[in-house]
CSV table of C-alpha atoms in Angstrom, one decimal:
chain,number,residue,atom,x,y,z
A,73,UNK,CA,-26.7,-32.5,6.1
A,74,UNK,CA,-30.3,-31.5,6.7
A,75,UNK,CA,-29.1,-28.9,9.6
A,76,UNK,CA,-26.3,-27.7,7.4
A,77,UNK,CA,-28.7,-26.8,4.5
A,78,UNK,CA,-31.1,-25.1,6.8
A,79,UNK,CA,-28.2,-23.2,8.3
A,80,UNK,CA,-27.2,-22.1,4.7
A,81,UNK,CA,-30.8,-21.1,3.9
A,82,UNK,CA,-31.0,-18.9,6.9
A,83,UNK,CA,-27.8,-17.3,6.3
A,84,UNK,CA,-28.9,-16.4,2.6
A,85,UNK,CA,-32.2,-15.0,3.7
A,86,UNK,CA,-30.3,-12.7,6.3
A,87,UNK,CA,-27.7,-11.7,3.7
A,88,UNK,CA,-30.7,-10.9,1.1
A,89,UNK,CA,-32.4,-8.8,3.8
A,90,UNK,CA,-29.3,-6.9,4.9
A,91,UNK,CA,-28.7,-5.8,1.4
A,92,UNK,CA,-32.4,-5.0,0.3
A,93,UNK,CA,-32.2,-1.2,0.5
A,94,UNK,CA,-28.9,-0.1,-0.3
A,95,UNK,CA,-27.3,-2.5,-2.8
A,96,UNK,CA,-25.6,-2.8,-6.0
A,97,UNK,CA,-27.9,-1.7,-8.9
A,98,UNK,CA,-30.4,-4.1,-9.8
A,99,UNK,CA,-34.0,-4.3,-11.2
A,100,UNK,CA,-35.1,-3.6,-7.7
A,101,UNK,CA,-33.2,-0.6,-6.9
A,102,UNK,CA,-32.8,2.9,-8.5
A,103,UNK,CA,-30.1,5.3,-8.7
A,104,UNK,CA,-30.5,8.5,-6.7
A,105,UNK,CA,-28.1,11.3,-7.4
A,106,UNK,CA,-28.1,14.2,-5.0
A,107,UNK,CA,-26.4,17.4,-6.4
A,108,UNK,CA,-25.1,20.2,-4.1
A,109,UNK,CA,-25.4,23.8,-5.2
A,110,UNK,CA,-24.4,27.2,-3.8
A,111,UNK,CA,-20.8,26.4,-2.8
A,112,UNK,CA,-18.1,28.1,-4.8
A,113,UNK,CA,-15.2,25.7,-4.0
A,114,UNK,CA,-14.3,22.1,-3.4
A,115,UNK,CA,-17.3,20.1,-3.5
A,116,UNK,CA,-15.6,16.7,-2.9
A,117,UNK,CA,-15.7,14.5,0.0
A,118,UNK,CA,-18.8,16.0,1.8
A,119,UNK,CA,-21.1,13.4,3.5
A,120,UNK,CA,-24.9,13.2,2.3
A,121,UNK,CA,-27.3,11.5,4.4
A,122,UNK,CA,-30.5,9.9,2.6
A,123,UNK,CA,-33.3,8.7,4.7
A,124,UNK,CA,-36.2,6.6,3.8
A,125,UNK,CA,-39.2,8.3,5.5
A,126,UNK,CA,-41.2,5.3,5.5
A,127,UNK,CA,-38.5,2.8,6.9
A,128,UNK,CA,-36.3,5.1,9.0
A,129,UNK,CA,-33.3,3.7,7.2
A,130,UNK,CA,-30.4,5.7,6.8
A,131,UNK,CA,-27.7,5.7,3.9
A,132,UNK,CA,-24.5,8.1,3.9
A,133,UNK,CA,-22.3,8.4,0.6
A,134,UNK,CA,-19.8,11.1,-0.3
A,135,UNK,CA,-19.9,13.6,-2.9
A,136,UNK,CA,-17.6,13.5,-6.0
A,137,UNK,CA,-15.7,16.5,-7.3
A,138,UNK,CA,-18.8,17.8,-9.0
A,139,UNK,CA,-20.7,17.8,-5.8
A,140,UNK,CA,-22.8,14.6,-6.5
A,141,UNK,CA,-23.6,11.7,-4.0
A,142,UNK,CA,-24.9,8.6,-5.7
A,143,UNK,CA,-27.1,6.1,-4.0
A,144,UNK,CA,-28.8,2.9,-5.1
A,145,UNK,CA,-31.8,2.2,-3.0
A,146,UNK,CA,-35.2,0.5,-3.0
A,147,UNK,CA,-38.3,2.3,-4.1
A,148,UNK,CA,-39.9,4.6,-1.4
A,149,UNK,CA,-40.1,8.3,-0.1
A,150,UNK,CA,-36.6,9.8,0.8
A,151,UNK,CA,-35.0,12.9,2.3
A,152,UNK,CA,-31.6,14.2,1.8
A,153,UNK,CA,-29.4,16.5,4.0
A,154,UNK,CA,-26.0,17.7,4.3
A,155,UNK,CA,-23.9,20.2,6.3
A,156,UNK,CA,-20.5,21.6,6.5
A,157,UNK,CA,-18.7,24.1,8.7
A,158,UNK,CA,-16.0,26.4,7.2
A,159,UNK,CA,-13.7,28.7,9.0
A,160,UNK,CA,-13.6,31.9,6.8
A,161,UNK,CA,-11.0,34.3,8.5
A,162,UNK,CA,-9.7,32.7,11.6
A,163,UNK,CA,-12.3,34.2,13.8
A,164,UNK,CA,-15.7,33.8,12.2
A,165,UNK,CA,-17.4,30.4,11.4
A,166,UNK,CA,-20.2,29.6,9.0
A,167,UNK,CA,-22.2,26.5,8.7
A,168,UNK,CA,-23.4,25.5,5.1
A,169,UNK,CA,-26.4,23.1,5.4
A,170,UNK,CA,-29.1,22.0,3.0
A,171,UNK,CA,-32.1,19.6,2.9
A,172,UNK,CA,-33.9,18.0,-0.3
A,173,UNK,CA,-37.5,18.0,0.7
A,174,UNK,CA,-39.2,14.8,-0.2
A,175,UNK,CA,-37.8,12.5,-3.2
A,176,UNK,CA,-39.9,9.8,-4.5
A,177,UNK,CA,-37.9,6.9,-5.9
A,178,UNK,CA,-39.5,4.5,-8.3
A,179,UNK,CA,-38.4,1.2,-9.3
A,180,UNK,CA,-35.8,1.3,-12.4
A,181,UNK,CA,-36.1,4.9,-12.5
A,182,UNK,CA,-32.9,6.9,-12.0
A,183,UNK,CA,-33.8,10.3,-10.3
A,184,UNK,CA,-31.5,13.4,-9.5
A,185,UNK,CA,-32.5,16.0,-6.7
A,186,UNK,CA,-30.5,19.1,-5.8
A,187,UNK,CA,-29.6,20.7,-2.6
A,188,UNK,CA,-29.3,24.4,-2.3
A,189,UNK,CA,-26.9,24.9,0.4
A,190,UNK,CA,-27.6,27.8,2.7
A,191,UNK,CA,-24.9,29.8,4.8
A,192,UNK,CA,-25.5,30.7,8.3
A,193,UNK,CA,-23.2,32.5,10.9
A,194,UNK,CA,-22.4,30.4,14.0
A,195,UNK,CA,-23.2,32.1,17.2
A,196,UNK,CA,-21.2,31.9,20.5
A,197,UNK,CA,-24.7,31.6,22.3
A,198,UNK,CA,-26.0,27.9,21.7
A,199,UNK,CA,-28.8,25.8,23.1
A,200,UNK,CA,-27.0,23.4,25.1
A,201,UNK,CA,-29.7,21.3,26.4
A,202,UNK,CA,-33.8,21.0,26.1
A,203,UNK,CA,-35.5,19.0,28.6
A,204,UNK,CA,-39.4,18.7,27.6
A,205,UNK,CA,-40.5,15.3,27.4
A,206,UNK,CA,-41.3,14.8,31.2
A,207,UNK,CA,-40.8,11.8,33.5
A,208,UNK,CA,-42.9,9.0,35.0
A,209,UNK,CA,-44.5,9.7,38.5
A,210,UNK,CA,-43.8,7.7,41.4
A,211,UNK,CA,-46.6,5.3,40.9
A,212,UNK,CA,-45.0,4.1,37.7
A,213,UNK,CA,-48.1,4.7,35.8
A,214,UNK,CA,-48.7,8.4,35.4
A,215,UNK,CA,-46.6,10.7,33.3
A,216,UNK,CA,-45.6,14.1,34.7
A,217,UNK,CA,-44.7,16.6,31.9
A,218,UNK,CA,-45.0,20.0,33.4
A,219,UNK,CA,-41.2,20.6,34.4
A,220,UNK,CA,-39.5,21.7,31.2
A,221,UNK,CA,-36.5,23.7,30.7
A,222,UNK,CA,-33.9,25.0,28.2
A,223,UNK,CA,-30.2,25.6,29.1
A,224,UNK,CA,-28.4,28.3,27.2
A,225,UNK,CA,-24.4,28.3,27.0
A,226,UNK,CA,-21.6,30.8,26.0
A,227,UNK,CA,-19.7,28.6,23.6
A,228,UNK,CA,-16.6,31.0,23.6
A,229,UNK,CA,-13.8,32.5,25.7
A,230,UNK,CA,-15.5,35.9,25.8
A,231,UNK,CA,-18.7,37.4,27.4
A,232,UNK,CA,-21.7,37.2,25.4
A,233,UNK,CA,-24.4,40.0,25.9
A,234,UNK,CA,-27.7,40.0,24.2
A,235,UNK,CA,-30.7,42.6,24.3
A,236,UNK,CA,-34.1,41.6,23.2
A,237,UNK,CA,-33.4,37.8,23.4
A,238,UNK,CA,-36.5,35.6,22.9
A,239,UNK,CA,-37.8,32.1,22.5
A,240,UNK,CA,-40.2,30.7,19.9
A,241,UNK,CA,-41.5,27.7,18.7
A,242,UNK,CA,-42.4,26.2,15.3
A,243,UNK,CA,-45.6,25.2,13.8
A,244,UNK,CA,-47.0,22.7,13.9
A,245,UNK,CA,-46.3,22.0,17.5
A,246,UNK,CA,-45.7,18.5,17.0
A,247,UNK,CA,-43.4,17.0,14.2
A,248,UNK,CA,-45.5,14.0,13.5
A,249,UNK,CA,-48.7,16.3,13.1
A,250,UNK,CA,-50.4,17.0,9.8
A,251,UNK,CA,-48.0,19.8,8.1
A,252,UNK,CA,-49.9,21.5,5.5
A,253,UNK,CA,-46.9,24.1,4.8
A,254,UNK,CA,-45.2,21.8,2.2
A,255,UNK,CA,-45.4,22.4,-1.5
A,256,UNK,CA,-45.7,19.8,-4.3
A,257,UNK,CA,-42.1,19.5,-4.8
A,258,UNK,CA,-41.8,18.6,-1.1
A,259,UNK,CA,-40.3,21.9,0.3
A,260,UNK,CA,-41.7,24.2,2.8
A,261,UNK,CA,-43.8,27.2,1.5
A,262,UNK,CA,-41.6,29.6,3.4
A,263,UNK,CA,-38.1,28.3,2.4
A,264,UNK,CA,-36.2,30.8,0.6
A,265,UNK,CA,-38.5,33.9,2.0
A,266,UNK,CA,-36.0,34.8,4.5
A,267,UNK,CA,-38.2,34.2,7.7
A,268,UNK,CA,-39.3,31.6,10.0
A,269,UNK,CA,-42.8,31.3,11.3
A,270,UNK,CA,-43.2,31.0,15.2
A,271,UNK,CA,-46.4,29.8,16.6
A,272,UNK,CA,-48.8,31.0,19.3
A,273,UNK,CA,-46.5,33.3,21.3
A,274,UNK,CA,-42.9,34.4,22.3
A,275,UNK,CA,-41.0,34.7,25.5
A,276,UNK,CA,-38.4,37.3,26.1
A,277,UNK,CA,-35.7,38.6,28.5
A,278,UNK,CA,-36.8,42.1,29.8
A,279,UNK,CA,-33.4,43.3,30.2
A,280,UNK,CA,-29.9,42.7,28.7
A,281,UNK,CA,-28.6,39.2,29.2
A,282,UNK,CA,-25.0,38.4,29.9
A,283,UNK,CA,-23.4,35.0,30.2
A,284,UNK,CA,-19.8,34.6,31.2
A,285,UNK,CA,-17.4,32.6,29.0
A,286,UNK,CA,-17.8,28.8,29.1
A,287,UNK,CA,-21.0,29.3,31.4
A,288,UNK,CA,-24.6,28.5,31.2
A,289,UNK,CA,-28.0,29.7,32.3
A,290,UNK,CA,-30.9,27.6,33.1
A,291,UNK,CA,-34.4,28.8,31.9
A,292,UNK,CA,-37.4,27.0,33.4
A,293,UNK,CA,-40.3,26.7,30.7
A,294,UNK,CA,-42.9,25.2,33.0
A,295,UNK,CA,-43.0,24.5,36.7
A,296,UNK,CA,-40.4,26.7,38.1
A,297,UNK,CA,-40.6,24.9,41.7
A,298,UNK,CA,-39.0,21.9,43.4
A,299,UNK,CA,-40.8,19.5,41.3
A,300,UNK,CA,-39.1,16.5,43.2
A,301,UNK,CA,-41.2,17.0,46.3
A,302,UNK,CA,-44.0,15.3,44.5
A,303,UNK,CA,-42.2,13.6,41.7
A,304,UNK,CA,-38.9,12.1,42.8
A,305,UNK,CA,-37.8,11.7,39.0
A,306,UNK,CA,-38.4,15.4,38.2
A,307,UNK,CA,-36.3,18.4,38.3
A,308,UNK,CA,-35.7,20.9,41.3
A,309,UNK,CA,-35.8,24.5,40.0
A,310,UNK,CA,-35.9,26.3,43.2
A,311,UNK,CA,-32.5,28.1,42.7
A,312,UNK,CA,-31.6,31.8,42.8
A,313,UNK,CA,-29.7,31.6,39.7
A,314,UNK,CA,-32.3,30.2,37.5
A,315,UNK,CA,-34.6,32.2,35.3
A,316,UNK,CA,-38.1,31.2,34.3
A,317,UNK,CA,-40.9,31.9,32.0
A,318,UNK,CA,-43.7,33.4,34.0
A,319,UNK,CA,-46.0,36.2,33.2
A,320,UNK,CA,-49.7,35.6,34.0
A,321,UNK,CA,-50.7,39.1,32.8
A,322,UNK,CA,-49.8,38.1,29.3
A,323,UNK,CA,-52.5,35.5,29.2
A,324,UNK,CA,-50.3,32.5,30.0
A,325,UNK,CA,-51.9,31.9,33.3
A,326,UNK,CA,-52.6,28.1,33.5
A,327,UNK,CA,-51.4,27.1,37.1
A,328,UNK,CA,-50.8,23.7,35.9
A,329,UNK,CA,-48.1,24.7,33.5
A,330,UNK,CA,-47.0,27.8,35.3
A,331,UNK,CA,-47.4,27.8,39.1
A,332,UNK,CA,-46.2,30.7,41.1
A,333,UNK,CA,-42.1,30.3,40.9
A,334,UNK,CA,-40.1,29.4,44.1
A,335,UNK,CA,-39.5,32.3,46.2
A,336,UNK,CA,-35.7,31.6,45.7
A,337,UNK,CA,-35.9,32.9,41.8
A,338,UNK,CA,-35.8,36.6,42.0
A,339,UNK,CA,-38.7,38.4,39.9
A,340,UNK,CA,-35.9,40.0,37.8
A,341,UNK,CA,-35.3,36.5,36.6
A,342,UNK,CA,-38.9,36.4,35.1
A,343,UNK,CA,-39.2,36.2,31.5
A,344,UNK,CA,-42.1,38.2,29.8
A,345,UNK,CA,-44.6,36.7,27.1
A,346,UNK,CA,-46.2,38.2,24.1
A,347,UNK,CA,-49.2,36.3,23.1
A,348,UNK,CA,-50.5,36.5,19.6
A,349,UNK,CA,-52.6,33.1,19.3
A,350,UNK,CA,-54.9,31.2,21.5
A,351,UNK,CA,-54.6,29.4,24.7
A,352,UNK,CA,-53.7,30.2,28.6
A,353,UNK,CA,-50.3,28.5,28.4
A,354,UNK,CA,-47.3,28.1,26.0
A,355,UNK,CA,-48.0,25.0,24.4
A,356,UNK,CA,-44.5,23.6,23.8
A,357,UNK,CA,-44.4,20.1,22.5
A,358,UNK,CA,-43.9,17.2,25.1
A,359,UNK,CA,-42.7,14.9,22.2
A,360,UNK,CA,-41.4,16.8,19.1
A,361,UNK,CA,-40.6,20.3,19.7
A,362,UNK,CA,-38.8,22.9,17.3
A,363,UNK,CA,-37.4,25.6,19.5
A,364,UNK,CA,-35.8,28.9,18.2
A,365,UNK,CA,-33.8,31.4,20.0
A,366,UNK,CA,-33.6,34.8,18.4
A,367,UNK,CA,-32.9,38.6,19.2
A,368,UNK,CA,-35.2,41.1,17.7
A,369,UNK,CA,-33.4,44.1,16.2
A,370,UNK,CA,-34.8,47.6,15.9
A,371,UNK,CA,-38.0,46.9,17.8
A,372,UNK,CA,-39.1,45.7,21.2
A,373,UNK,CA,-40.2,41.9,21.3
A,374,UNK,CA,-43.4,43.1,22.5
A,375,UNK,CA,-44.0,45.6,19.5
A,376,UNK,CA,-42.7,43.0,17.0
A,377,UNK,CA,-45.0,40.2,18.3
A,378,UNK,CA,-48.1,42.5,18.1
A,379,UNK,CA,-47.6,44.0,14.6
A,380,UNK,CA,-50.3,42.5,12.6
A,381,UNK,CA,-48.2,43.0,9.3
A,382,UNK,CA,-45.7,40.2,10.8
A,383,UNK,CA,-48.5,37.7,11.2
A,384,UNK,CA,-48.5,34.4,9.1
A,385,UNK,CA,-50.8,31.5,9.6
A,386,UNK,CA,-49.8,27.7,9.8
A,387,UNK,CA,-51.6,26.0,6.8
A,388,UNK,CA,-53.0,29.1,5.3
A,389,UNK,CA,-56.1,31.1,6.0
A,390,UNK,CA,-56.4,33.5,8.9
A,391,UNK,CA,-57.4,31.2,12.0
A,392,UNK,CA,-56.0,32.9,15.0
A,393,UNK,CA,-55.2,29.4,16.5
A,394,UNK,CA,-52.7,29.0,13.8
A,395,UNK,CA,-51.3,32.6,13.9
A,396,UNK,CA,-47.5,32.8,13.8
A,397,UNK,CA,-45.1,35.7,13.7
A,398,UNK,CA,-42.6,36.0,10.7
A,399,UNK,CA,-39.1,36.0,12.5
A,400,UNK,CA,-36.2,37.3,9.9
A,401,UNK,CA,-33.8,34.5,9.6
A,402,UNK,CA,-30.9,36.8,10.3
A,403,UNK,CA,-32.4,37.3,13.8
A,404,UNK,CA,-32.0,33.6,14.7
A,405,UNK,CA,-29.2,32.8,17.2
A,406,UNK,CA,-29.9,29.2,17.5
A,407,UNK,CA,-32.5,26.4,17.0
A,408,UNK,CA,-33.3,22.7,17.3
A,409,UNK,CA,-35.6,20.4,15.6
A,410,UNK,CA,-36.7,17.4,17.5
A,411,UNK,CA,-38.5,14.1,16.2
A,412,UNK,CA,-40.6,11.8,18.0
A,413,UNK,CA,-39.3,8.2,18.4
A,414,UNK,CA,-42.7,7.1,18.8
A,415,UNK,CA,-43.6,8.5,15.4
A,416,UNK,CA,-40.5,7.7,13.3
A,417,UNK,CA,-42.2,7.5,9.9
A,418,UNK,CA,-44.5,10.4,10.4
A,419,UNK,CA,-42.1,13.3,11.5
A,420,UNK,CA,-41.5,16.1,9.0
A,421,UNK,CA,-39.1,19.2,9.4
A,422,UNK,CA,-40.5,22.7,10.2
A,423,UNK,CA,-37.0,24.3,10.1
A,424,UNK,CA,-35.1,25.2,6.8
A,425,UNK,CA,-31.8,24.1,6.1
A,426,UNK,CA,-30.0,27.6,7.0
A,427,UNK,CA,-31.8,27.4,10.6
A,428,UNK,CA,-31.4,23.7,11.3
A,429,UNK,CA,-30.6,21.1,8.6
A,430,UNK,CA,-31.3,18.0,10.7
A,431,UNK,CA,-33.1,16.6,13.5
A,432,UNK,CA,-32.6,14.9,16.8
A,433,UNK,CA,-34.8,11.8,18.0
A,434,UNK,CA,-36.4,11.8,21.5
A,435,UNK,CA,-38.3,9.5,23.7
A,436,UNK,CA,-40.7,11.5,25.9
A,437,UNK,CA,-41.9,10.5,29.6
A,438,UNK,CA,-38.6,8.8,30.4
A,439,UNK,CA,-36.8,11.7,31.9
A,440,UNK,CA,-34.5,12.0,29.0
A,441,UNK,CA,-33.3,15.3,27.6
A,442,UNK,CA,-31.6,16.6,24.3
A,443,UNK,CA,-27.9,17.3,24.9
A,444,UNK,CA,-25.3,19.1,22.7
A,445,UNK,CA,-22.3,17.1,21.7
A,446,UNK,CA,-18.7,18.1,22.6
A,447,UNK,CA,-16.4,19.4,19.9
A,448,UNK,CA,-13.6,16.9,20.9
A,449,UNK,CA,-10.9,18.7,18.7
A,450,UNK,CA,-11.6,22.1,20.2
A,451,UNK,CA,-12.1,21.3,23.8
A,452,UNK,CA,-8.8,19.0,23.8
A,453,UNK,CA,-7.0,21.8,22.3
A,454,UNK,CA,-7.8,24.2,25.2
A,455,UNK,CA,-4.5,24.0,27.3
A,456,UNK,CA,-6.5,24.8,30.5
A,457,UNK,CA,-8.2,21.6,30.2
A,458,UNK,CA,-5.2,19.3,30.7
A,459,UNK,CA,-5.9,16.9,33.2
A,460,UNK,CA,-9.6,17.9,33.7
A,461,UNK,CA,-11.5,16.1,30.7
A,462,UNK,CA,-13.3,13.0,31.9
A,463,UNK,CA,-13.8,10.3,29.0
A,464,UNK,CA,-16.1,7.1,29.0
A,465,UNK,CA,-19.4,9.1,28.4
A,466,UNK,CA,-22.2,6.5,29.3
A,467,UNK,CA,-25.4,8.5,29.3
A,468,UNK,CA,-26.5,8.3,25.8
A,469,UNK,CA,-29.7,6.5,24.7
A,470,UNK,CA,-29.4,3.4,22.6
A,471,UNK,CA,-27.3,4.5,19.7
A,472,UNK,CA,-27.7,8.1,20.5
A,473,UNK,CA,-24.5,9.2,22.3
A,474,UNK,CA,-21.9,11.9,22.2
A,475,UNK,CA,-19.2,10.6,19.7
A,476,UNK,CA,-16.5,12.5,21.5
A,477,UNK,CA,-16.7,10.1,24.4
A,478,UNK,CA,-16.2,13.1,26.6
A,479,UNK,CA,-18.5,13.5,29.8
A,480,UNK,CA,-19.1,17.1,29.4
A,481,UNK,CA,-20.8,17.5,33.0
A,482,UNK,CA,-18.1,15.4,34.7
A,483,UNK,CA,-15.3,17.5,33.1
A,484,UNK,CA,-17.0,20.7,34.0
A,485,UNK,CA,-17.3,19.7,37.6
A,486,UNK,CA,-13.4,19.2,37.4
A,487,UNK,CA,-12.9,22.8,36.1
A,488,UNK,CA,-12.7,22.2,32.4
A,489,UNK,CA,-14.0,24.4,29.7
A,490,UNK,CA,-16.2,22.8,27.1
A,491,UNK,CA,-16.6,23.7,23.6
A,492,UNK,CA,-19.6,22.2,22.3
A,493,UNK,CA,-20.3,21.3,18.5
A,494,UNK,CA,-22.2,23.8,16.5
A,495,UNK,CA,-22.9,23.2,12.7
A,496,UNK,CA,-26.5,24.2,12.7
A,497,UNK,CA,-27.5,20.6,12.1
A,498,UNK,CA,-29.1,18.8,15.0
A,499,UNK,CA,-28.5,15.4,13.5
A,500,UNK,CA,-24.7,16.0,14.2
A,501,UNK,CA,-24.9,18.5,17.0
A,502,UNK,CA,-27.3,16.6,19.6
A,503,UNK,CA,-27.8,13.3,21.1
A,504,UNK,CA,-30.6,12.0,23.4
A,505,UNK,CA,-29.5,11.9,27.2
A,506,UNK,CA,-30.6,9.5,29.8
A,507,UNK,CA,-31.6,12.4,32.1
A,508,UNK,CA,-31.5,16.0,32.3
A,509,UNK,CA,-28.1,17.4,33.4
A,510,UNK,CA,-29.7,19.5,36.5
A,511,UNK,CA,-30.6,16.1,38.1
A,512,UNK,CA,-27.7,15.3,40.5
């Protein structure tokens, strides 16, 4: 009887803990209503995510016909986000995304917060994969983080050509750093201003880039050599098909970050840089970057970056170390916001909802990458994929995986055409992968 009583007590404690955050209304919880605005049609049945910033706990509820999702949660600091993809005319797609900023929930005090939904066109060109956290050296003690890359992919059945195609990164460099760009209402001070600030410098393709349907290009960021000669778990970039960020004349001349590329990479595949901040290397974060792909229009990337009228300063003031350029949001093709798993309660968004409504977690120094999820319905609908799709994907990290279950890389090896998910919401679109796909 004593053992049975102890078991019942333990069960009661477990049940109490399991229900402590999202629970039926009580004196210990408060009702949080999230109202979606900006959509002109049916607002019911949309998933809204509410995350406790302090604990990392995530709750999901659906909206009613008035566009309201209701939660009952314990006091704390929260953020809400949602996204919806719409097909407008059979050929063009838009994503509707929204974030709330920070919501302070007090005990016994109902609160309503609104999410203005933002519309963005979905591009054929996407960031398929980002590898930036590095790996462990062969000694098992030292981390090696000078082997970054980003992979672009044509997510359509038509060739994709782009002039003035550029890469930039958000400020602050790390999502967990002090971010002084937030207003008292929990929103970024550039939200609604029509631009995204990009820090330090940008990289660009010096000529028109064309990517064939369902094809990719690899762009090395740091270390365009065969890194596996010294670090067996790293990546070999000695490939004539690859591109690389290498332009020492720009000021990005640090040999540790940018050694002379492999002789196999043609010089025509070297990207150019336009530097407007400080430093001798492009300081893309190893733990939690926010990277943006965009296209300048009516002006060259170099002229745009050197125009002082485009300058903006992270956190205010005029410190050149904090200098950014204001990239119009309608120039942005794709972007991804990464949060560090090591700083789960400190990360804050830098991209607004119309650019990327979510974020994806990453653990660095383990050789992991951030990989885009497969759009299962669209991929399975391609008649040419019959018998070529490989299921049973196992390369996710912990709970982060591709919900489609399709192993994209194995399927591509069998000749399949993959269509990746693209909702402008990194939480839905990406997962953490155990290793970069370039490692065979």
